Short mmCIF file of C-alpha atoms in Angstrom, two decimals:
data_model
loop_
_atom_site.label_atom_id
_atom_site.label_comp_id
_atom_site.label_asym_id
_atom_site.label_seq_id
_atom_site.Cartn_x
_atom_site.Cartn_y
_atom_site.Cartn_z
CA UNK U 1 250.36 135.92 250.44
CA UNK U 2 248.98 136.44 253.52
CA UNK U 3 248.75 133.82 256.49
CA UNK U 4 246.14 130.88 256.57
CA UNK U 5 243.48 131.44 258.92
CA UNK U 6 242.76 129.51 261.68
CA UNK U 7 239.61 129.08 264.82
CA UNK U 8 240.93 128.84 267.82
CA UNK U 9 238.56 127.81 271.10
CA UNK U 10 239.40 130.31 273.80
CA UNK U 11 238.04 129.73 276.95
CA UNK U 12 240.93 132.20 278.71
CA UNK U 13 241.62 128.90 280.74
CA UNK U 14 245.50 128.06 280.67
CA UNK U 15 245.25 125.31 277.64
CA UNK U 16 242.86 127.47 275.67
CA UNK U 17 245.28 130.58 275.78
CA UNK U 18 249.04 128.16 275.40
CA UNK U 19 246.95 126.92 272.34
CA UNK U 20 245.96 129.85 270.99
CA UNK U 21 250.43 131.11 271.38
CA UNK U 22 250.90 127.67 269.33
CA UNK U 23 248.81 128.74 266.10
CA UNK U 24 250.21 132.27 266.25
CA UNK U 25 253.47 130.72 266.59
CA UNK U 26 252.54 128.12 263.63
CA UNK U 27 251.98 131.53 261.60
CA UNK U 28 248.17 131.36 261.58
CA UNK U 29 246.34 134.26 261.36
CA UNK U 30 244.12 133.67 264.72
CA UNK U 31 240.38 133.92 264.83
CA UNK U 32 239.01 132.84 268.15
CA UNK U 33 236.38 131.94 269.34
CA UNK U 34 234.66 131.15 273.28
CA UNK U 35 231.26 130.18 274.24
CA UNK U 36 228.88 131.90 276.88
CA UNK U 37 227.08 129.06 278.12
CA UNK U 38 226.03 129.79 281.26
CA UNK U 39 229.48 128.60 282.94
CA UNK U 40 229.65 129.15 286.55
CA UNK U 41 233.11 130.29 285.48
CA UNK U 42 232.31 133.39 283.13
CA UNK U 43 234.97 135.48 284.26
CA UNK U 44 236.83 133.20 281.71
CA UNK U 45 235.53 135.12 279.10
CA UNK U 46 236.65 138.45 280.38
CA UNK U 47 240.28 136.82 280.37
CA UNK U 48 239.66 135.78 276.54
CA UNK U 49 239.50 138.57 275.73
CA UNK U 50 242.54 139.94 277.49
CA UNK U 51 244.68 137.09 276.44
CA UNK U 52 243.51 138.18 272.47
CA UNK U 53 244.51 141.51 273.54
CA UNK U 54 247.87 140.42 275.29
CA UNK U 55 248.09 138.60 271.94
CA UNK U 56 248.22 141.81 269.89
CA UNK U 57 244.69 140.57 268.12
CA UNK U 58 242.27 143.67 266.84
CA UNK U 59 239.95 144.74 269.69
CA UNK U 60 236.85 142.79 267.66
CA UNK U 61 238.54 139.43 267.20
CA UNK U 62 237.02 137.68 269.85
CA UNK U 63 234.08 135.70 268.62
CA UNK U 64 231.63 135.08 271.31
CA UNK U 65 228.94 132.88 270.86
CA UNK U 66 225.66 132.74 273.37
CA UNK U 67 224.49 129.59 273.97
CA UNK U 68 222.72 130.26 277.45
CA UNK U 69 220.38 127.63 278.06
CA UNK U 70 221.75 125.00 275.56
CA UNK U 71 223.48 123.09 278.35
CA UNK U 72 221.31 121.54 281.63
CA UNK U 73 222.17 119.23 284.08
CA UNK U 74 226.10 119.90 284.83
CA UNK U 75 227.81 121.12 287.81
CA UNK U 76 229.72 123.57 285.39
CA UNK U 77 226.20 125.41 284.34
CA UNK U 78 225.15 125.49 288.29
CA UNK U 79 222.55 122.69 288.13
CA UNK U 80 224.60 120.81 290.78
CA UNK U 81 227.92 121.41 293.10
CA UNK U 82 231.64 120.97 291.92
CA UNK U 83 233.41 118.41 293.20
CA UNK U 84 236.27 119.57 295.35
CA UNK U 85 239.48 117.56 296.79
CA UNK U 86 239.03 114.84 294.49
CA UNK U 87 242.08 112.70 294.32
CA UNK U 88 243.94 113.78 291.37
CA UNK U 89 244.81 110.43 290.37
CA UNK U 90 241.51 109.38 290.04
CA UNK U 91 240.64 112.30 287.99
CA UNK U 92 240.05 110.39 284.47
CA UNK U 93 238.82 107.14 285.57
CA UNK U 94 235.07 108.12 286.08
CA UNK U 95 233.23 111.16 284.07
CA UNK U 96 232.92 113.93 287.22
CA UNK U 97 229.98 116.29 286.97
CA UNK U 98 230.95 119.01 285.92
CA UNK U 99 230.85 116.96 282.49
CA UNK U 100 228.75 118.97 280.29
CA UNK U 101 227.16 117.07 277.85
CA UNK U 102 228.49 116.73 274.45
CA UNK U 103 230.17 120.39 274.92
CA UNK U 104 233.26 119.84 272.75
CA UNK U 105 230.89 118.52 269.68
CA UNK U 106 228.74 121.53 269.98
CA UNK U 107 231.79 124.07 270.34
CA UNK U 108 233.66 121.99 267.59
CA UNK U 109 230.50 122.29 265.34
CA UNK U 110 230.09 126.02 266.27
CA UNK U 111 233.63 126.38 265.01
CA UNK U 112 233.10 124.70 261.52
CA UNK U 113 230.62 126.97 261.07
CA UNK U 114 232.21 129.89 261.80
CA UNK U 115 235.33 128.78 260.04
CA UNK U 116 233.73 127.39 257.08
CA UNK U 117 232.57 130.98 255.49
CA UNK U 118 235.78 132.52 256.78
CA UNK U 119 238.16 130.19 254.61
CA UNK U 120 239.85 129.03 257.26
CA UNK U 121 240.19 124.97 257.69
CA UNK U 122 242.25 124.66 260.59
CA UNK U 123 240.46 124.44 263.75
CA UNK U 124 242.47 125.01 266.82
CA UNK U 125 241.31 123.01 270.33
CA UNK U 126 243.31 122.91 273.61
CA UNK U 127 242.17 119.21 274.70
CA UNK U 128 244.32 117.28 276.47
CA UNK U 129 244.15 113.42 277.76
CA UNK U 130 246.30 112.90 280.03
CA UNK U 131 245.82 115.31 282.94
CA UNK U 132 242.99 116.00 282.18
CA UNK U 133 239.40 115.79 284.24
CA UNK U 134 238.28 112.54 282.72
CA UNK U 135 236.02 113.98 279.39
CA UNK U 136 235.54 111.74 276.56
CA UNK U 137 235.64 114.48 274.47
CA UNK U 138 239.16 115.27 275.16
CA UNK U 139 240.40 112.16 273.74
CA UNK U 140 242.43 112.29 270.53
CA UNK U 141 239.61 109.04 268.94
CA UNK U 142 237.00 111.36 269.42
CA UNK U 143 238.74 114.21 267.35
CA UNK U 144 239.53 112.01 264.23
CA UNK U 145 236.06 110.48 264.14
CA UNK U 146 234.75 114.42 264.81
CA UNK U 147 236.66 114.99 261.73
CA UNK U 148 235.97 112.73 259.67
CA UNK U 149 232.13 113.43 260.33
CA UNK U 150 232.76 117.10 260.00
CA UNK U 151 234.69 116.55 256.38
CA UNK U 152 231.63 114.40 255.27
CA UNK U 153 229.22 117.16 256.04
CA UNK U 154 230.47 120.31 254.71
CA UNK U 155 230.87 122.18 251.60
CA UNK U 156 234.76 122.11 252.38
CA UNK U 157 234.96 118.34 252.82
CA UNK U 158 232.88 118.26 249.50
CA UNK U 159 235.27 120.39 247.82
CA UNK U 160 238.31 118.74 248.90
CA UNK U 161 239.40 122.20 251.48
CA UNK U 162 239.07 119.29 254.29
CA UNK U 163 239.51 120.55 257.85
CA UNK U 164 241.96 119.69 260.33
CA UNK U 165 241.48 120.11 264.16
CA UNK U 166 244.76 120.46 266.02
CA UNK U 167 245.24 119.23 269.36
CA UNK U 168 248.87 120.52 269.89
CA UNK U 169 248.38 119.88 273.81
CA UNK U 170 246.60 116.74 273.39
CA UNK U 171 249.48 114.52 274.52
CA UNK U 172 251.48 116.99 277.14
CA UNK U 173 251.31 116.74 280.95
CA UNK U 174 249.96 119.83 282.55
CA UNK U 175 253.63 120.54 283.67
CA UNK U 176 254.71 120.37 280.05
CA UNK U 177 251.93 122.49 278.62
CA UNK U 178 252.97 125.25 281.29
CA UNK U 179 256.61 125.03 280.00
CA UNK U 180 255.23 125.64 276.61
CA UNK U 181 253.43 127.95 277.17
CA UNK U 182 256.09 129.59 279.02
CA UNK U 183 258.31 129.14 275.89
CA UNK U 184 255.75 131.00 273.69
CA UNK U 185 255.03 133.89 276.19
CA UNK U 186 251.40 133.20 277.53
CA UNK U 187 250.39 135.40 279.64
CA UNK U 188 249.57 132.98 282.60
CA UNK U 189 248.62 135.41 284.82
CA UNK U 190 245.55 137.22 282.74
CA UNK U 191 244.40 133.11 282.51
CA UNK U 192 241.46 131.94 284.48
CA UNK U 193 240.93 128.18 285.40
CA UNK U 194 238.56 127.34 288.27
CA UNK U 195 235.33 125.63 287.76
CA UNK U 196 233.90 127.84 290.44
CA UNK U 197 234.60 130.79 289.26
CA UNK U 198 235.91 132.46 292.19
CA UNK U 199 238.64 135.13 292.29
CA UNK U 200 240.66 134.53 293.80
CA UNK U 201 240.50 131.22 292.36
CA UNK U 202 239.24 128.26 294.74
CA UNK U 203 242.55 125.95 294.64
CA UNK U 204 240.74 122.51 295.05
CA UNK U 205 238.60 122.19 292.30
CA UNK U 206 240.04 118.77 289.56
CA UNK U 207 240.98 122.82 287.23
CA UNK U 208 242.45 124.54 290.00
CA UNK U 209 244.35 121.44 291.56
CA UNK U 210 245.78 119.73 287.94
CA UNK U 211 246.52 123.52 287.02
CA UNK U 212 248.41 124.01 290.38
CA UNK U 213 250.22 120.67 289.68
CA UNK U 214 251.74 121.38 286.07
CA UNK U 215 253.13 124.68 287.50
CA UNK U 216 255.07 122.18 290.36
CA UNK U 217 255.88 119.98 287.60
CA UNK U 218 257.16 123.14 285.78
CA UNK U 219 258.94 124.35 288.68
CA UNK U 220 257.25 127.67 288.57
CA UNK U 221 255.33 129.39 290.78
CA UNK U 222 251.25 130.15 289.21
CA UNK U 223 250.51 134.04 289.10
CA UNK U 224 247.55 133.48 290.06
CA UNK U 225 246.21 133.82 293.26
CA UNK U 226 244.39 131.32 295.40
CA UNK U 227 241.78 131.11 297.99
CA UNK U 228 242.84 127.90 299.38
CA UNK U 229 246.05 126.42 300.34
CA UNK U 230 248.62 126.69 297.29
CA UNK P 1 207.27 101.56 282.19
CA UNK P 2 207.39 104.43 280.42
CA UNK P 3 208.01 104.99 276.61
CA UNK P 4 212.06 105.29 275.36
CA UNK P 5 212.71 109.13 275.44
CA UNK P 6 213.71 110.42 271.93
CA UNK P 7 214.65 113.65 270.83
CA UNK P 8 213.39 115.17 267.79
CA UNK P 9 214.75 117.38 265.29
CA UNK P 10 211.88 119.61 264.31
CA UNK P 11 212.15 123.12 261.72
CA UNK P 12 207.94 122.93 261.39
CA UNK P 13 208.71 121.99 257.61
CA UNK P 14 207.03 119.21 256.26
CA UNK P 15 209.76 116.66 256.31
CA UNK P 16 210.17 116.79 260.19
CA UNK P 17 206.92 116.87 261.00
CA UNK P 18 206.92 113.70 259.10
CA UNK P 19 209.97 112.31 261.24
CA UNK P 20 208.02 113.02 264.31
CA UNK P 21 205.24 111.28 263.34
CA UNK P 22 207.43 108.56 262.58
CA UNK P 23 209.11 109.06 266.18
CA UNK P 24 205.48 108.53 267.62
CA UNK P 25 204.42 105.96 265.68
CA UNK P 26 207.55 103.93 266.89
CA UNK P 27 206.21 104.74 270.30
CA UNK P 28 208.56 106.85 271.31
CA UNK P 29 208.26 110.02 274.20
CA UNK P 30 208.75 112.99 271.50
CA UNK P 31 210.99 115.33 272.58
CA UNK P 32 211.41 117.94 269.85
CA UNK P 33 214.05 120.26 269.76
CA UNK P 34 214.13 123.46 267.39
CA UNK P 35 216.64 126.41 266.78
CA UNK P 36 216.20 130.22 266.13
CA UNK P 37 219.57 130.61 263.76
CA UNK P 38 218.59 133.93 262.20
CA UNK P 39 216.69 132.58 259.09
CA UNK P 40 214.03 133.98 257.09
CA UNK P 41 211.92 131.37 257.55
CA UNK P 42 211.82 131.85 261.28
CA UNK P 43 208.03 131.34 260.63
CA UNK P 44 208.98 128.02 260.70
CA UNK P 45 209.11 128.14 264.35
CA UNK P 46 205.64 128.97 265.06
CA UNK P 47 204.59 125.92 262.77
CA UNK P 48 206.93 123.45 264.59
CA UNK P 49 204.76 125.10 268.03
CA UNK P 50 201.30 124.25 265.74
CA UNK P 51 202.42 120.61 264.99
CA UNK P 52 203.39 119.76 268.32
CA UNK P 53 200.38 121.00 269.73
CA UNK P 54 198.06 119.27 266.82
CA UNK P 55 200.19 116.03 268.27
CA UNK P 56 199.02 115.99 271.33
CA UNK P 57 202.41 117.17 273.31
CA UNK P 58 202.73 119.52 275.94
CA UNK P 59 202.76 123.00 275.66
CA UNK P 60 205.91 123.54 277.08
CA UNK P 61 207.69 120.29 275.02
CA UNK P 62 209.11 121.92 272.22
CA UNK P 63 212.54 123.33 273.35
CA UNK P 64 213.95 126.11 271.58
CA UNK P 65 217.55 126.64 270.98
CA UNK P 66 218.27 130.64 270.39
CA UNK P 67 221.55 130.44 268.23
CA UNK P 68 220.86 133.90 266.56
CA UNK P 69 224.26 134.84 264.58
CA UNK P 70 225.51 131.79 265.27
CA UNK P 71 225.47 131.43 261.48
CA UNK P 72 226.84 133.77 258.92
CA UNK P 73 227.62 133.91 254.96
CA UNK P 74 224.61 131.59 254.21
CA UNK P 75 221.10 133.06 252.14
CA UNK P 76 219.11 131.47 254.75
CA UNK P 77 220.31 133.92 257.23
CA UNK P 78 219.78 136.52 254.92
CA UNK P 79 223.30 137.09 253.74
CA UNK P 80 222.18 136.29 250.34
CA UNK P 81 219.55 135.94 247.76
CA UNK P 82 217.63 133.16 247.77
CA UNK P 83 218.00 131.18 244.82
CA UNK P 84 214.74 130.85 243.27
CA UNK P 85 213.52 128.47 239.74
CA UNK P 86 216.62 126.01 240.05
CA UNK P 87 215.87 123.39 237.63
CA UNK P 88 214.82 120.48 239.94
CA UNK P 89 216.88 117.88 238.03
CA UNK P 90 219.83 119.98 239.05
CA UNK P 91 219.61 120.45 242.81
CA UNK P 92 221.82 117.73 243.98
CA UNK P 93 224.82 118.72 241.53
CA UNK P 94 226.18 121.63 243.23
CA UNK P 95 225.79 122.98 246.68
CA UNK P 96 223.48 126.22 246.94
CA UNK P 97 223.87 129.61 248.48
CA UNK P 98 220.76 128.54 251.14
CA UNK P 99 223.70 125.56 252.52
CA UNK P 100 224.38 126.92 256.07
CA UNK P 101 227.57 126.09 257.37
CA UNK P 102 228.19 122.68 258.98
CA UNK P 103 223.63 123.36 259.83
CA UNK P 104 223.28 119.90 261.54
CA UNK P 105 226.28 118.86 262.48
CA UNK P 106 225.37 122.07 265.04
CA UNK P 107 221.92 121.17 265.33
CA UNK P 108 223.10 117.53 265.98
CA UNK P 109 225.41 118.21 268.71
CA UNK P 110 222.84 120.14 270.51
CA UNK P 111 220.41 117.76 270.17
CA UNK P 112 223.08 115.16 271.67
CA UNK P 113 223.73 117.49 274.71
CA UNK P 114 219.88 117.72 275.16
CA UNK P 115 219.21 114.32 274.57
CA UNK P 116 222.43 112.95 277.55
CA UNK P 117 220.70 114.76 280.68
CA UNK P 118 216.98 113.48 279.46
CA UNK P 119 218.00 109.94 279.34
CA UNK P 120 217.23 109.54 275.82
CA UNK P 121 219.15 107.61 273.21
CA UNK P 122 217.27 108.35 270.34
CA UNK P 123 217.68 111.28 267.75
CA UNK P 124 215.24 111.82 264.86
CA UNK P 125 216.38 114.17 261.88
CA UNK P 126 214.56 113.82 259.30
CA UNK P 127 217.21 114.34 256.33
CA UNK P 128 217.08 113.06 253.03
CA UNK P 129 219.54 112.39 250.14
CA UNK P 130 217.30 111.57 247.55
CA UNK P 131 215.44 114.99 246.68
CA UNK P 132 217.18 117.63 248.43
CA UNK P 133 218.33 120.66 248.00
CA UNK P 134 222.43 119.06 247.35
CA UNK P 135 223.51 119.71 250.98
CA UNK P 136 226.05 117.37 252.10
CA UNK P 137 225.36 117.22 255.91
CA UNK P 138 221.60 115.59 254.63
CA UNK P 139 223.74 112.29 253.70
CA UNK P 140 223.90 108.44 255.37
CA UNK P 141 227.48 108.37 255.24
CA UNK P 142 227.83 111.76 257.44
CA UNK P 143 224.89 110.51 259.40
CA UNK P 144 227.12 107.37 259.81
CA UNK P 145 230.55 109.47 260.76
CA UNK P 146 228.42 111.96 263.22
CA UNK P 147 226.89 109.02 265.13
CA UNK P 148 230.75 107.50 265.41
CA UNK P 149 231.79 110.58 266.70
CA UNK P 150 229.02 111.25 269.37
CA UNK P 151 229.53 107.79 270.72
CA UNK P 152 233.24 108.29 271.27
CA UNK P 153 232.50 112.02 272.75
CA UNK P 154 230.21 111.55 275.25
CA UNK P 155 229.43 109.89 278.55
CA UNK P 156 226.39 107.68 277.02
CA UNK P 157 229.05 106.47 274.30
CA UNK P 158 231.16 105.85 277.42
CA UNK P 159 228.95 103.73 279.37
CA UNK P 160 227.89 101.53 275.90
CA UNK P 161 224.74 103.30 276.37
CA UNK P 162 225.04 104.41 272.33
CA UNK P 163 223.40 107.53 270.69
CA UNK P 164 221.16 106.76 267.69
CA UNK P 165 220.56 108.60 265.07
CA UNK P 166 217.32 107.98 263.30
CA UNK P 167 217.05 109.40 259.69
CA UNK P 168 213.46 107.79 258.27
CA UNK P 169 213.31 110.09 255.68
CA UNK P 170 216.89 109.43 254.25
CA UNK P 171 215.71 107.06 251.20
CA UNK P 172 212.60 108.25 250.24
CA UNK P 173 211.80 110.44 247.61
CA UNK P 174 209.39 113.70 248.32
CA UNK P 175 206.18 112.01 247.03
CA UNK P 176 207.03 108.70 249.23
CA UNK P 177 207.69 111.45 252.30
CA UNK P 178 203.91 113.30 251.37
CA UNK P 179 202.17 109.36 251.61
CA UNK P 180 204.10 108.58 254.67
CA UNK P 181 202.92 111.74 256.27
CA UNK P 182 199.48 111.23 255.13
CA UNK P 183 199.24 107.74 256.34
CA UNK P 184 200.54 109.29 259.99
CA UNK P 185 198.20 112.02 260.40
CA UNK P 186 201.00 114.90 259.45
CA UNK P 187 198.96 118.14 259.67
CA UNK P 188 200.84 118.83 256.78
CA UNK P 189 198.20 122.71 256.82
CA UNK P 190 200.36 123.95 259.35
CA UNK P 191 203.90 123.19 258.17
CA UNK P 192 206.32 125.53 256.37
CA UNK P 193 208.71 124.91 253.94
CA UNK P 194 209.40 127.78 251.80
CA UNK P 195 212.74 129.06 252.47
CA UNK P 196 212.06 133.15 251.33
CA UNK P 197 209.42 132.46 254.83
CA UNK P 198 206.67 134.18 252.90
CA UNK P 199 203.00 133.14 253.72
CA UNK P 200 201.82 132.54 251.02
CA UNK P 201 205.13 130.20 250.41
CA UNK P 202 206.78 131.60 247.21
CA UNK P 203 206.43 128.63 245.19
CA UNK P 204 209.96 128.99 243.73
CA UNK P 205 212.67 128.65 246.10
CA UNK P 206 214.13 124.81 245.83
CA UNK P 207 212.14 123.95 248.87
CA UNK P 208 208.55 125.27 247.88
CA UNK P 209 209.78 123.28 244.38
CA UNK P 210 210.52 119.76 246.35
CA UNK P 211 207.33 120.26 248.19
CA UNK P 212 205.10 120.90 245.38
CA UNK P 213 206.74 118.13 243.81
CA UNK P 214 206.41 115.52 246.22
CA UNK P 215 202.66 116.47 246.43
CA UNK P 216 202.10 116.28 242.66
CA UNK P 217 204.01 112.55 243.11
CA UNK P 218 201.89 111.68 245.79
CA UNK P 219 198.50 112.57 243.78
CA UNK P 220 197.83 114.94 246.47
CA UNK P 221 196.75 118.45 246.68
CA UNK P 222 199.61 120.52 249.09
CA UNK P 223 197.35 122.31 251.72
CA UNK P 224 199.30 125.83 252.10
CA UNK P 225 198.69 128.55 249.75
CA UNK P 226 201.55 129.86 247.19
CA UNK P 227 202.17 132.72 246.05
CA UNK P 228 202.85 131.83 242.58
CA UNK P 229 201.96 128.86 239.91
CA UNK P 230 201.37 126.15 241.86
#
């Protein structure tokens, strides 16, 4: 019998890519999927796809849907500036701007549909809520009642194939997800992170600076490199 | 001040032209939102233009989502026949080969993440569970979970400024949707509903069927030509 398949978002950020080692290690067979959405930080998708490569996945795997021009008014589609230096303490207690509206439900619903004539039922998402930038819909309420909705309105709800979103990072610090995905042999160094985009990467973006701070937690040193001060 | 802001789900077949009637009758800024997904109807899309123009909105109102091949395995993106002289009485029973994968909880989410950066609250759809075509995303209970789930996933959930979800059609039956319409001033000459996308409409698909029906119920003559018995 061969082995269940499973959607994994890929955004060839850190989380995306120690999620996508967790259903491989799970024994999934991995489909994944990213999103071009006009992201100031589209280089990501170049390291998706060399993270699914890294990952031994056929050259084609990669499942990239364009959805240019679905998203207005966030920092993280250019329509206004990411915030830099922000305390990282305060990250979660106000929505920052490079919110994008609703992006998780869209991607999550993208993924259904995808999975849903592929036979696969597990959906695979790297959210996280603790160090996280402050997005609602990285919080683990938001992916039961997500699911619940998404098992009421398709055929494999109907028919009793119900899905299940994972969130195996959901509840890790950023130092513990690095340890992970140190454990499961993620290549950290073909992983891209910063809301701006830049390589080297800008090191004071809320990405760049919680990233930088679960490699100290880890006690490892981030392959990356930096603009700014490390 | 100005009218609430509400965002419309409109495919330029009858039943949402209906809903955003409703939408303007409730005095409501329409805001309709469509999507290019690949299907064979695609004529649709020209229609939705027509009836937003024979509204009165402006020309550059209707926004567009292109989500070409977002969708696969369904026979309304051409990846199948289209099932044509289904019994009516038997539509509900079983989902059909025209169900696209997880269709509005996509169409849904986009709306949402148009919807947050306009300021509006509001979401039409105009779905309905009492003749239809057996899909389950056209249901009040999944209308019930989505809303749930877009309130916990988003910053206007987050700030108790709630997403609704507006589904006037969801209790009617097709002739009560054809009086409604009429008593609104739907053009109902320059919507589409057949889902084969022919002009004439086929007359056979389990749309064209629901339509003719819902005239016959209403006493009403349907304005568009078929192709075959009408």
């Amino acid at each position: 019998m061969s082995n269940p398949k499973a959607v994994v978002l890929l955004s060839g950020g850190m989380d995306s890519a120690t999620c996508l080692a967790v259903a491989l290690a799970e024994g999934y067979e991995a489909y994944p999927i990213a999103f071009r959405y006009g992201q100031r930080h589209a280089v990501e998708l170049e390291c998706a796809a060399r993270v699914c490569a890294h990952f031994g996945l056929p050259a084609d795997r990669l499942y990239v849907v364009d959805l240019t021009g679905a998203f207005r008014g966030s920092a993280l589609t250019g329509d206004a500036p990411v915030p830099t230096g922000r305390p990282l303490g305060a990250l979660a207690a106000h929505i920052p701007a490079t919110y994008v509206p609703a992006r998780n439900i869209v991607f999550l619903s993208l993924a259904a549909a995808y999975a849903e004539p592929l036979g696969a039922r597990d959906i695979f998402i790297g959210v996280n809520a603790v160090d996280y930038s402050g997005y609602p819909d990285c919080r683990p309420e938001f992916i039961s009642a997500f699911t619940a909705a998404l098992n009421l309105g398709t055929q494999a709800g109907e028919e009793r194939r119900c899905f299940r979103i994972h969130t195996p990072l959901v509840r890790l610090t950023k130092g513990q997800i690095v340890r992970l995905g140190q454990a499961l042999g993620v290549p950290f160094h073909l992983t891209h992170s910063c809301y701006q985009g830049t390589v080297p990467a800008c090191g004071v973006c809320d990405s760049c600076q919680l990233r930088l701070k679960g490699f100290r937690e880890a006690g490892l040193e981030d392959p990356i490199p930096y603009h700014g001060v490390k």
